[in-house]
Short mmCIF file of C-alpha atoms and ligand atoms in Angstrom, two decimals:
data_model
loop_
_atom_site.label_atom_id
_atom_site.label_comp_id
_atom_site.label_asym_id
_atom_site.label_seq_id
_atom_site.Cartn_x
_atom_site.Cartn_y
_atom_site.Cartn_z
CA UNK Q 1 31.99 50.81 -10.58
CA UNK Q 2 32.95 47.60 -12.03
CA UNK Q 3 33.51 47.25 -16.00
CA UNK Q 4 34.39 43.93 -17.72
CA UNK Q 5 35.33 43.30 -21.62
CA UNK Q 6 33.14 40.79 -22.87
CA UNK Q 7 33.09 39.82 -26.53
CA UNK Q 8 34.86 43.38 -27.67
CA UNK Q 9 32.45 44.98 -25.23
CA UNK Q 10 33.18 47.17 -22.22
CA UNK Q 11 30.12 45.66 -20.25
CA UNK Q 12 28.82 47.58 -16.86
CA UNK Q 13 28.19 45.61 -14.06
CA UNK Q 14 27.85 45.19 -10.29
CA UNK Q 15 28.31 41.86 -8.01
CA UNK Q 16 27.15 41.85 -4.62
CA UNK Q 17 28.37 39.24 -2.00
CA UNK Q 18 29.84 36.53 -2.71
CA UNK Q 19 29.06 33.90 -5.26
CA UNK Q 20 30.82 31.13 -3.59
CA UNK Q 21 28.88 31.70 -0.47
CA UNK Q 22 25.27 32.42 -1.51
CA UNK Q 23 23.05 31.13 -3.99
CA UNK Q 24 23.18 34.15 -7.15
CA UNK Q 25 20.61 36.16 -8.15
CA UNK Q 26 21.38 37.90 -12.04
CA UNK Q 27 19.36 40.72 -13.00
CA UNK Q 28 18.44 41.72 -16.60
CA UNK Q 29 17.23 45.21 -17.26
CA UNK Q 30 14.80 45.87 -19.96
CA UNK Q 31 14.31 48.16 -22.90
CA UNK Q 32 15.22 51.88 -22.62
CA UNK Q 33 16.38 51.11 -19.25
CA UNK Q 34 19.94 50.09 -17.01
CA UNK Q 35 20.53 48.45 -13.79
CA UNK Q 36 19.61 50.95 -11.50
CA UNK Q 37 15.65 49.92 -11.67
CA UNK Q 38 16.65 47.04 -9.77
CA UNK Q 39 17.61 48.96 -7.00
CA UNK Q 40 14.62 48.46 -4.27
CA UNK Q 41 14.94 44.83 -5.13
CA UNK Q 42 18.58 44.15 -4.82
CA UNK Q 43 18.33 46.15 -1.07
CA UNK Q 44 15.89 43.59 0.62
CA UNK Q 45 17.36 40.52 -1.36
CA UNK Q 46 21.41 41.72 -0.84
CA UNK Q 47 21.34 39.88 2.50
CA UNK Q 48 20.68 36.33 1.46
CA UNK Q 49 21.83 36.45 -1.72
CA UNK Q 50 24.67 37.35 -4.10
CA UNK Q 51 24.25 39.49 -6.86
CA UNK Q 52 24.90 40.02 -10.40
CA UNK Q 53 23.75 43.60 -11.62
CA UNK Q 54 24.85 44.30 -15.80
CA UNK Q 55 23.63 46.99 -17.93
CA UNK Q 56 23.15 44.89 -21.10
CA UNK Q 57 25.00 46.18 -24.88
CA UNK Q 58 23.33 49.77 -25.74
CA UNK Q 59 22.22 50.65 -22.15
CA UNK Q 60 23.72 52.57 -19.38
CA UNK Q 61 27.75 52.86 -18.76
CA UNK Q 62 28.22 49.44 -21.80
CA UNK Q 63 29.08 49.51 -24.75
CA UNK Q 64 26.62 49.55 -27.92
CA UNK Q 65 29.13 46.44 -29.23
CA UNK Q 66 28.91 45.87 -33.45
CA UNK Q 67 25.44 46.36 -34.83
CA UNK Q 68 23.31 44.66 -35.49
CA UNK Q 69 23.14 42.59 -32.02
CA UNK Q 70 20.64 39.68 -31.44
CA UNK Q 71 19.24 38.44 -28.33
CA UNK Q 72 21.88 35.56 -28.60
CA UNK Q 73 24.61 37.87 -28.74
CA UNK Q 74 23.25 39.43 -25.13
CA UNK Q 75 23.34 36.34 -23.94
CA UNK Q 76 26.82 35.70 -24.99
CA UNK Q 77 27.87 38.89 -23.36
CA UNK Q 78 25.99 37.61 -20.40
CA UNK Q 79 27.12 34.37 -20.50
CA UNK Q 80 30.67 35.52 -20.81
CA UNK Q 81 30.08 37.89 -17.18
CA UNK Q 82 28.98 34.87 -15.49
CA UNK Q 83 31.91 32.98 -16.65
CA UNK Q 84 34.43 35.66 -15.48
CA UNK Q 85 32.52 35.94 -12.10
CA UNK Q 86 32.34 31.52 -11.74
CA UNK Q 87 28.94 31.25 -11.34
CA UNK Q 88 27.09 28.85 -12.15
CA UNK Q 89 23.38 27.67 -12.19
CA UNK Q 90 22.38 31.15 -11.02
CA UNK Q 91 18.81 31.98 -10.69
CA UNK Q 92 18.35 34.60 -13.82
CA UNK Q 93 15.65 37.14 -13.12
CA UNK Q 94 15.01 39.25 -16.67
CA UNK Q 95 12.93 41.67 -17.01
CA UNK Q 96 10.87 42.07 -20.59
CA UNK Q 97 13.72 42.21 -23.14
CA UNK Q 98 15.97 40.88 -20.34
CA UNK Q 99 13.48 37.67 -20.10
CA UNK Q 100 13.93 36.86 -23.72
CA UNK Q 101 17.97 37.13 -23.10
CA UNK Q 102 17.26 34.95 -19.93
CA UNK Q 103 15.37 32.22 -22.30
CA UNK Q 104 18.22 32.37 -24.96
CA UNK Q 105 20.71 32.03 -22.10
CA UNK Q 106 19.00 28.72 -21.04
CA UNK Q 107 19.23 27.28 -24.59
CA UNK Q 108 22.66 28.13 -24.95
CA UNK Q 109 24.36 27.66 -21.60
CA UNK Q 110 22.09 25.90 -18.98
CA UNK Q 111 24.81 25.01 -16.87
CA UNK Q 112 24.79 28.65 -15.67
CA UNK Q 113 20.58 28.52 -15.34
CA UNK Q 114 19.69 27.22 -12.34
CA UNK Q 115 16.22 28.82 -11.81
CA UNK Q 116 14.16 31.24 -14.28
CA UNK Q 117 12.25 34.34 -13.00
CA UNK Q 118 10.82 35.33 -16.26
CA UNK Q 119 9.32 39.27 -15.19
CA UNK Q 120 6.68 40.80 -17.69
CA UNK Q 121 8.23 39.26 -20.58
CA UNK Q 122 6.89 36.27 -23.14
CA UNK Q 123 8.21 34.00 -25.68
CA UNK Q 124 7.52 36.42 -28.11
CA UNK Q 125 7.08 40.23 -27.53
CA UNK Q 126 5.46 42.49 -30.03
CA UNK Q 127 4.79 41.94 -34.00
CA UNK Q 128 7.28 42.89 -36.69
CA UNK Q 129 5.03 45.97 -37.44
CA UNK Q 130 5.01 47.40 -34.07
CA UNK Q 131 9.16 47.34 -33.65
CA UNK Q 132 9.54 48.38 -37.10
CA UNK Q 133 7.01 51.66 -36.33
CA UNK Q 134 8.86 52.14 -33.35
CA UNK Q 135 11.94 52.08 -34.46
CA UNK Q 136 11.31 54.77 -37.63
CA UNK Q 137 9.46 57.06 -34.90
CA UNK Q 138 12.95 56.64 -32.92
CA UNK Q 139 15.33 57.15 -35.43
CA UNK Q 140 13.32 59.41 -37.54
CA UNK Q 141 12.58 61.93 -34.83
CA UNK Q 142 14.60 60.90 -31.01
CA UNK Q 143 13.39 58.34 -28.07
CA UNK Q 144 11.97 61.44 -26.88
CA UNK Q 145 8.86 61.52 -29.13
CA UNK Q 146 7.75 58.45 -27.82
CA UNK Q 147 8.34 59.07 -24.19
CA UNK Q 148 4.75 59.53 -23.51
CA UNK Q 149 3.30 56.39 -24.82
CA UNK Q 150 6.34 54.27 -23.11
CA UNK Q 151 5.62 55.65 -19.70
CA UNK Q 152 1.88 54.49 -20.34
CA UNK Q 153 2.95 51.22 -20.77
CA UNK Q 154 5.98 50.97 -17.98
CA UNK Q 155 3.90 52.84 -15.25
CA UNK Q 156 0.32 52.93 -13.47
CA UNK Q 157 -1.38 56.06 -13.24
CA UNK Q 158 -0.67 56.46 -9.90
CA UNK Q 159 3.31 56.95 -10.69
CA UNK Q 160 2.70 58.68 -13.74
CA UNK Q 161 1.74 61.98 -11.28
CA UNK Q 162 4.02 65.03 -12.30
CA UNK Q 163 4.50 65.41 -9.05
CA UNK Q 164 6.25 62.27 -8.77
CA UNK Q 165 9.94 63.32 -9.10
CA UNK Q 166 10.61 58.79 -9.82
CA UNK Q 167 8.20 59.64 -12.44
CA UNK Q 168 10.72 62.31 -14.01
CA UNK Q 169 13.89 60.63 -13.08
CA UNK Q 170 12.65 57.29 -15.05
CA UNK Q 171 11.57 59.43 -18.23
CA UNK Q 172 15.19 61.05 -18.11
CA UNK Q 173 16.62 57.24 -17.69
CA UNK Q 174 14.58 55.97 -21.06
CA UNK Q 175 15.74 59.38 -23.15
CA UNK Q 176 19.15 59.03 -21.66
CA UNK Q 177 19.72 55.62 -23.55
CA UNK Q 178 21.36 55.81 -26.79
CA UNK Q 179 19.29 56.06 -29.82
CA UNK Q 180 21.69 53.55 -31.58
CA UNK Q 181 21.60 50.81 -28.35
CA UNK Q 182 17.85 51.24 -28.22
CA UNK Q 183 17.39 50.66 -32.02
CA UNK Q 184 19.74 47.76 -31.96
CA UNK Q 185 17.71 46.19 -28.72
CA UNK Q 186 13.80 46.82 -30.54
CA UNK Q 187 15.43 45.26 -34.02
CA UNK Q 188 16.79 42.04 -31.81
CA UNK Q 189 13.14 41.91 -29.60
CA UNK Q 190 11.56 41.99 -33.13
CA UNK Q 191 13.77 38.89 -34.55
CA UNK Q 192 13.17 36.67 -31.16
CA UNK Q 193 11.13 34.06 -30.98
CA UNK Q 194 11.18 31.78 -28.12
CA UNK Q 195 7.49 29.93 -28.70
CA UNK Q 196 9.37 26.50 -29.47
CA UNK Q 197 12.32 26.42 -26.78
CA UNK Q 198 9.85 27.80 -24.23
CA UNK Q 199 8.70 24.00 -24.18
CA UNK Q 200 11.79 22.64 -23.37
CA UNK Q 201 12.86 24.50 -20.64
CA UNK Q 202 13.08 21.62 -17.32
CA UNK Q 203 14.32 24.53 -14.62
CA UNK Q 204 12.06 25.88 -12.10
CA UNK Q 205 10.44 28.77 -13.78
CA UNK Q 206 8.15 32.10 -12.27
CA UNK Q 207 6.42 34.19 -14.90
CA UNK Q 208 5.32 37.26 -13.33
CA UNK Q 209 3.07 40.23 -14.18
CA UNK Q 210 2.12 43.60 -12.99
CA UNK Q 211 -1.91 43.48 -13.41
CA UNK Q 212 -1.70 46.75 -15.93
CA UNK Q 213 1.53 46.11 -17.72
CA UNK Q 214 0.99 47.56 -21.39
CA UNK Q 215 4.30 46.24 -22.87
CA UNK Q 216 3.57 42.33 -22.07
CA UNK Q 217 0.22 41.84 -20.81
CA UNK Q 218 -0.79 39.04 -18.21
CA UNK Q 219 -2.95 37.47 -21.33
CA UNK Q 220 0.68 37.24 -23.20
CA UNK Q 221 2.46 36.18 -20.00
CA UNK Q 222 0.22 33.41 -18.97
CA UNK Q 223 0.79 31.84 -22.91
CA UNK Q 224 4.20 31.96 -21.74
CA UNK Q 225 3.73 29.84 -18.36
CA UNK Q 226 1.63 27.85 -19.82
CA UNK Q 227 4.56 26.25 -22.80
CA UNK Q 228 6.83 26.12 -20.10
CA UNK Q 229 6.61 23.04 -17.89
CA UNK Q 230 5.53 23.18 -14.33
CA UNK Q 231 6.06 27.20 -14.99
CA UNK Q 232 4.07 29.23 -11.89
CA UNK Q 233 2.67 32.42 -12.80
CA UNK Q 234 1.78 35.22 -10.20
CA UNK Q 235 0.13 38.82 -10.86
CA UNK Q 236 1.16 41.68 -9.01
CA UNK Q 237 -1.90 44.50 -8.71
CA UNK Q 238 -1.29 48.16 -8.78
CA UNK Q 239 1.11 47.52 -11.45
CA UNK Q 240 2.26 47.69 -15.32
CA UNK Q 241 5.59 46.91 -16.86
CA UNK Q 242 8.41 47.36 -14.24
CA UNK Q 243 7.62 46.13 -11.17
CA UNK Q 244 11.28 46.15 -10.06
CA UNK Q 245 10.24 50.11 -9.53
CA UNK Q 246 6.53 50.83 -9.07
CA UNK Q 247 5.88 47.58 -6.46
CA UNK Q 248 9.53 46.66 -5.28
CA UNK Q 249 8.14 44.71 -2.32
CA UNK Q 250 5.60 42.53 -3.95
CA UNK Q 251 8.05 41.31 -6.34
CA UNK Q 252 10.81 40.89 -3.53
CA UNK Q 253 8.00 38.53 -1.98
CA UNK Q 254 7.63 36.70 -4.80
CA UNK Q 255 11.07 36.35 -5.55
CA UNK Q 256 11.37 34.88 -1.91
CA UNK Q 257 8.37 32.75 -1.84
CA UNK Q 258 9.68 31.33 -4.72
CA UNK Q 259 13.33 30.47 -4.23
CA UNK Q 260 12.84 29.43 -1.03
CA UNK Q 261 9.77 26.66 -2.37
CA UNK Q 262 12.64 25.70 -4.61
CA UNK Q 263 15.68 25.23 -2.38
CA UNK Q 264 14.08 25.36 0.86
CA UNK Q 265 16.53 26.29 3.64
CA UNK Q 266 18.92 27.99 1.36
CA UNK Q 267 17.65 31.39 2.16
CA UNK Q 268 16.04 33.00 5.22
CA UNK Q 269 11.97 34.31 4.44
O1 LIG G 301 10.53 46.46 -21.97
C1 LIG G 301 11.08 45.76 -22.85
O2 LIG G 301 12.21 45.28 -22.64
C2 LIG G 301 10.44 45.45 -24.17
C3 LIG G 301 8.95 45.59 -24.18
C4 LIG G 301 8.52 46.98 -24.50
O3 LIG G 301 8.07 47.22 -25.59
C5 LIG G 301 8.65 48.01 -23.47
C6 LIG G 301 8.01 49.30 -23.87
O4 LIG G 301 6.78 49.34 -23.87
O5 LIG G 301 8.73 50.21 -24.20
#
């Protein structure tokens, strides 16, 4: 286990391979979640590329850090990691939340952006409303009471079968979180709003979307692509919000197909 201290928080984190060798993958987590959905991923990528695995403030083994947090202030804490690690222009892969901390990362430090993978996320997630309900239901009750209607939006039907013991370990992962890190991550989602940077991002940029993702639909994702220049956008079917989990290979093909269109050469297919 690796654990840095980054802006007066203990931060979680994993690097595999070396950054001075390989070109770096980073990998954001999102909502209610830590790095351990990247798992299938970071297995078929580890070969070709270094990687930077961090459980973001409020999630996992880090610290919940001085409330209330923003999505700059995850960025910070990111961009402080990547400092500490010496990497630079890294291709950042976020997932949801971790897309908007990937966006805010680019306007603050692109010298450490070298590439955006912008998974199931948007410029602009949810309406003031819908955090604010969530958040009352979460603090006036437990994450537990809204279990249910997160797994609807995170998984398909097919991995929502009891009988799927993922299924159980990923509703244990979400409850698992604390309620404070979770409330502090839902109030900074609700105060983000990337609609005007979006436009000025000049990296090469991948929005991608599982086909039934209830969190950030492909309708919300493609308005994304489309205010970022020269962004490509790619749907994976069978498929909602974490695709990381429920179709680990599709994305990994992306992911490839992608990076390698970039920077051909730098990585083998
Ligand atoms: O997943 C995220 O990081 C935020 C989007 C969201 O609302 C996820 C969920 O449905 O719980």
């Amino acid at each position: 286990m690796q654990f840095a201290r980054i802006n007066d928080v203990t931060i979680h984190y994993q690097l595999i391979g070396a950054p001075a060798d390989r070109p770096v993958i980073v990998f954001i987590n999102s909502l209610g979640t830590d790095f351990r959905i990247w798992r299938d991923v970071v297995v078929r990528l580890a070969g070709d590329y270094a990687i930077v695995l961090y459980d973001k403030r409020g999630h996992g083994l880090s610290d919940v850090g001085q409330l209330p947090s923003s999505i700059e202030d995850h960025a910070t804490d990111l961009a402080g990691l990547l400092d500490l690690l010496a990497v630079k222009a890294a291709v950042i892969c976020g997932l949801s939340v971790g897309g908007l901390i990937a966006q805010s990362l680019y306007q603050r430090r692109p010298d450490l952006v070298g590439a955006l993978l912008l998974c199931d996320t948007a410029h602009k997630i949810g309406t003031a409303e819908s955090w604010n309900a969530r958040i009352a239901a979460v603090e006036g009750k437990s994450i537990g009471s809204i279990v249910d209607a997160v797994m609807e939006r995170w998984f398909t039907p097919a991995f929502r079968r009891p009988e799927n013991t993922a299924y159980s370990g990923y509703c244990n992962m979400l409850t698992r979180q604390p309620v404070e890190g979770y409330v502090a991550a839902c109030e900074a989602i609700r105060d983000a709003d990337f609609t005007e940077a979006a436009k000025s991002i000049a990296v090469p940029t991948i929005c991608i979307v599982g086909d039934q993702d209830g969190s950030t639909p492909p309708d919300l994702v493609l308005s994304t692509a489309r205010l970022i220049p020269g962004a490509r956008y790619e749907i994976i079917r069978d498929c909602a919000h974490i695709p990381c989990v429920e179709q680990p290979e599709a994305l990994t093909a992306i992911i490839r197909a992608f990076l390698t269109s970039i920077s051909p050469g730098e990585s083998s297919p």
